[in-house]
JSON list of C-alpha atoms in Angstrom, two decimals:
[
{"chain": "G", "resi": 1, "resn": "UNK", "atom": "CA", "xyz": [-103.04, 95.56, 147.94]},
{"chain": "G", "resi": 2, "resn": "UNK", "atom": "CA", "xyz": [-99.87, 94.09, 149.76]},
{"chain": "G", "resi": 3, "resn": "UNK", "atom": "CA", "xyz": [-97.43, 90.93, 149.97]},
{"chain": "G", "resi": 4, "resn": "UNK", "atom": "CA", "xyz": [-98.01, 87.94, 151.07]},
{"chain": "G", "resi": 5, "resn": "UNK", "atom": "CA", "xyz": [-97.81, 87.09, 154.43]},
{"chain": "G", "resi": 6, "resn": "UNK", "atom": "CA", "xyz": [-97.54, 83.90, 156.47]},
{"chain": "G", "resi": 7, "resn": "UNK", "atom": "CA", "xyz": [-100.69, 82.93, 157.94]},
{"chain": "G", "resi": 8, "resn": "UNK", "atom": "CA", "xyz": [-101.68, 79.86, 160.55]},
{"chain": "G", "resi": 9, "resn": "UNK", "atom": "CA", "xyz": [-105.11, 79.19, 161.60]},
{"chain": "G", "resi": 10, "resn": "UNK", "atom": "CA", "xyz": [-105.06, 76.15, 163.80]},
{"chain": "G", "resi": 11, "resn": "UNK", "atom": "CA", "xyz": [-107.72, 74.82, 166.45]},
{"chain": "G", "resi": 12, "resn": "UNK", "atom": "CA", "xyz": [-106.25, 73.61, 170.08]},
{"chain": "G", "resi": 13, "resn": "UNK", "atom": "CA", "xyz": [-107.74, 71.86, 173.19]},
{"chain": "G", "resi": 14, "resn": "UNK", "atom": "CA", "xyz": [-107.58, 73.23, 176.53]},
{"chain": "G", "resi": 15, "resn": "UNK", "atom": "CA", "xyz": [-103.83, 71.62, 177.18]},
{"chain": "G", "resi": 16, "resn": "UNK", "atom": "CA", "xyz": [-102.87, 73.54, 174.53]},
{"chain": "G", "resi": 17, "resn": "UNK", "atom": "CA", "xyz": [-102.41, 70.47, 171.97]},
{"chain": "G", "resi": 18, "resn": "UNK", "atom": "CA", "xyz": [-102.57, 71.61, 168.35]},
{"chain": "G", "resi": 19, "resn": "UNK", "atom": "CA", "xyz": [-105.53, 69.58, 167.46]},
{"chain": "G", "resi": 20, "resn": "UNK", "atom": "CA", "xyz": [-106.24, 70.74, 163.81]},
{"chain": "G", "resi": 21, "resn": "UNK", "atom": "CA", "xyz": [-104.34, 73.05, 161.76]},
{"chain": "G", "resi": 22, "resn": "UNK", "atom": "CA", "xyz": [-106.84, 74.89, 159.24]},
{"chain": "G", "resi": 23, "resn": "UNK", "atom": "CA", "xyz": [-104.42, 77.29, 157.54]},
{"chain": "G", "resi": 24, "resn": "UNK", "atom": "CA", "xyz": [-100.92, 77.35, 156.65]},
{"chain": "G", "resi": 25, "resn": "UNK", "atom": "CA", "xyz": [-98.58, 79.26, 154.63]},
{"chain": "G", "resi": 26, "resn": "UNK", "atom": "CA", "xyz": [-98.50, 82.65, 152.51]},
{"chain": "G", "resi": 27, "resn": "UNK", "atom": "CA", "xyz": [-101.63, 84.61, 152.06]},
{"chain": "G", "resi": 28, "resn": "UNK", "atom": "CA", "xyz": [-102.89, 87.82, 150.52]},
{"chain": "G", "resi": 29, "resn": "UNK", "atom": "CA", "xyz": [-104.37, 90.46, 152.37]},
{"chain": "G", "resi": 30, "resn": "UNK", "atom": "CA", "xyz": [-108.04, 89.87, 152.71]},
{"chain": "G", "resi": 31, "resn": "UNK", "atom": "CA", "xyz": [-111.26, 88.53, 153.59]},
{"chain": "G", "resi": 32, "resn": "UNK", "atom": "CA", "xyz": [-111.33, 84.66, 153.80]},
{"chain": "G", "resi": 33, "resn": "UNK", "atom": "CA", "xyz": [-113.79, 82.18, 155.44]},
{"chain": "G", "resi": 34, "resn": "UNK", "atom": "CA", "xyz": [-112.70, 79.09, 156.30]},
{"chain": "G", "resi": 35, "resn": "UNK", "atom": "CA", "xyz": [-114.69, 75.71, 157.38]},
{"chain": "G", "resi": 36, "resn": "UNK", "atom": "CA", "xyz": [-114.06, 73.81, 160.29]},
{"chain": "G", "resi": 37, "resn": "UNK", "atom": "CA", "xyz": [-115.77, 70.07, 160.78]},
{"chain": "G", "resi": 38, "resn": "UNK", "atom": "CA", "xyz": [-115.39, 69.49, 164.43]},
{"chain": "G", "resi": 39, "resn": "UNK", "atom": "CA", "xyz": [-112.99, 66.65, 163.53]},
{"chain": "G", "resi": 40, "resn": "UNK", "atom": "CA", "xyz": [-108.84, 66.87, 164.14]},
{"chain": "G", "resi": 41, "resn": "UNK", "atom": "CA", "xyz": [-106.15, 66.54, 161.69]},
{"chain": "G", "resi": 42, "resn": "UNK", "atom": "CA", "xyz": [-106.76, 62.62, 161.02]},
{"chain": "G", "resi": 43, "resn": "UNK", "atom": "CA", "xyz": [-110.00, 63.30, 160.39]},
{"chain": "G", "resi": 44, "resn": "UNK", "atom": "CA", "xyz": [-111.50, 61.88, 163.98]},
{"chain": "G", "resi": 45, "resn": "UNK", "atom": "CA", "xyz": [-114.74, 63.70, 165.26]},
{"chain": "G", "resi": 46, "resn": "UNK", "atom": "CA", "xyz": [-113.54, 66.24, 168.50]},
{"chain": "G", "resi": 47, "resn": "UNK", "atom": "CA", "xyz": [-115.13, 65.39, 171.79]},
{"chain": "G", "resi": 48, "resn": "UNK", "atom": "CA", "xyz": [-117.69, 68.10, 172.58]},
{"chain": "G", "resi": 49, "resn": "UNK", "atom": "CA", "xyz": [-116.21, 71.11, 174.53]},
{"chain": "G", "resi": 50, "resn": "UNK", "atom": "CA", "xyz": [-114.04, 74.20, 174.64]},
{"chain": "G", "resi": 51, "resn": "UNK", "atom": "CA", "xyz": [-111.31, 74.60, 172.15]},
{"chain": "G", "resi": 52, "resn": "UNK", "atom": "CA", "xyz": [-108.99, 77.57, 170.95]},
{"chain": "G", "resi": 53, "resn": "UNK", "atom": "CA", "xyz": [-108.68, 78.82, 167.74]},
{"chain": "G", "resi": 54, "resn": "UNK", "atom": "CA", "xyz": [-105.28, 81.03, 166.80]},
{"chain": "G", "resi": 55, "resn": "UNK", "atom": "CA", "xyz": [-104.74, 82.92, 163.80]},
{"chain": "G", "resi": 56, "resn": "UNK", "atom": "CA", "xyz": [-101.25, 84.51, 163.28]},
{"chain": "G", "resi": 57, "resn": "UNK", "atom": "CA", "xyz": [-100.75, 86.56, 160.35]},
{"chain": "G", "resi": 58, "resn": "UNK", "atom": "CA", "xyz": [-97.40, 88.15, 160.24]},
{"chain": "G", "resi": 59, "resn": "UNK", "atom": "CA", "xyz": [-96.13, 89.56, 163.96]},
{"chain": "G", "resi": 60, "resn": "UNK", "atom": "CA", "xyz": [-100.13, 89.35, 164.41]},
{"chain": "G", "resi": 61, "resn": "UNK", "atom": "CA", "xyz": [-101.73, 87.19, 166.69]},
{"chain": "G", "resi": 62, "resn": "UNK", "atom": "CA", "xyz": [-105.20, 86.01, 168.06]},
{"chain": "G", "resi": 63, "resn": "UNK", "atom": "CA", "xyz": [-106.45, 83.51, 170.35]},
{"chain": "G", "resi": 64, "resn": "UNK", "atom": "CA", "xyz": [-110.45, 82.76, 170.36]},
{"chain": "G", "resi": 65, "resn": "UNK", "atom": "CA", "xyz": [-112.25, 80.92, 172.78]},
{"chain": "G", "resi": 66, "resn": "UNK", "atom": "CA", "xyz": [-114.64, 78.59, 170.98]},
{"chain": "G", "resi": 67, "resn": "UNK", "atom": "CA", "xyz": [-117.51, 75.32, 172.27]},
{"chain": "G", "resi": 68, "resn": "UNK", "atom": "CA", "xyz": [-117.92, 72.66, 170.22]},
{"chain": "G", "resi": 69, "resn": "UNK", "atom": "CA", "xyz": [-121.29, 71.07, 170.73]},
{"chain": "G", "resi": 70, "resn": "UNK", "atom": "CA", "xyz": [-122.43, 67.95, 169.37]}
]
């Protein structure tokens, strides 16, 4: 067990625009899954393509390369 931490899972495009945030705020420690539609915040579909996803968790950071394909 531990505290909370802030977490933020977001999905960008290759320009580096925040195109859809997935996750944001305090979280426990642990195993989550999370969905993601191919579509941006407003709900638009994403163009097909490469994207990257970044999860921060406390001073912890990753960056994943990702394709969309239709």
């Amino acid at each position: 067990t531990g505290a909370a931490q802030n977490v933020s899972l977001a999905v960008y495009d290759p320009t580096g625009r925040r195109v859809r945030s997935l996750v944001s705020g305090p979280q426990l420690p642990g195993v989550y899954r999370v969905a993601f539609d191919g579509t941006d915040d407003r709900s638009q579909r994403l163009a097909p393509g490469l994207y990257f996803v970044r999860v921060s968790a406390g001073a912890s950071m990753q960056t994943r390369r990702v394709v969309l394909i239709p």
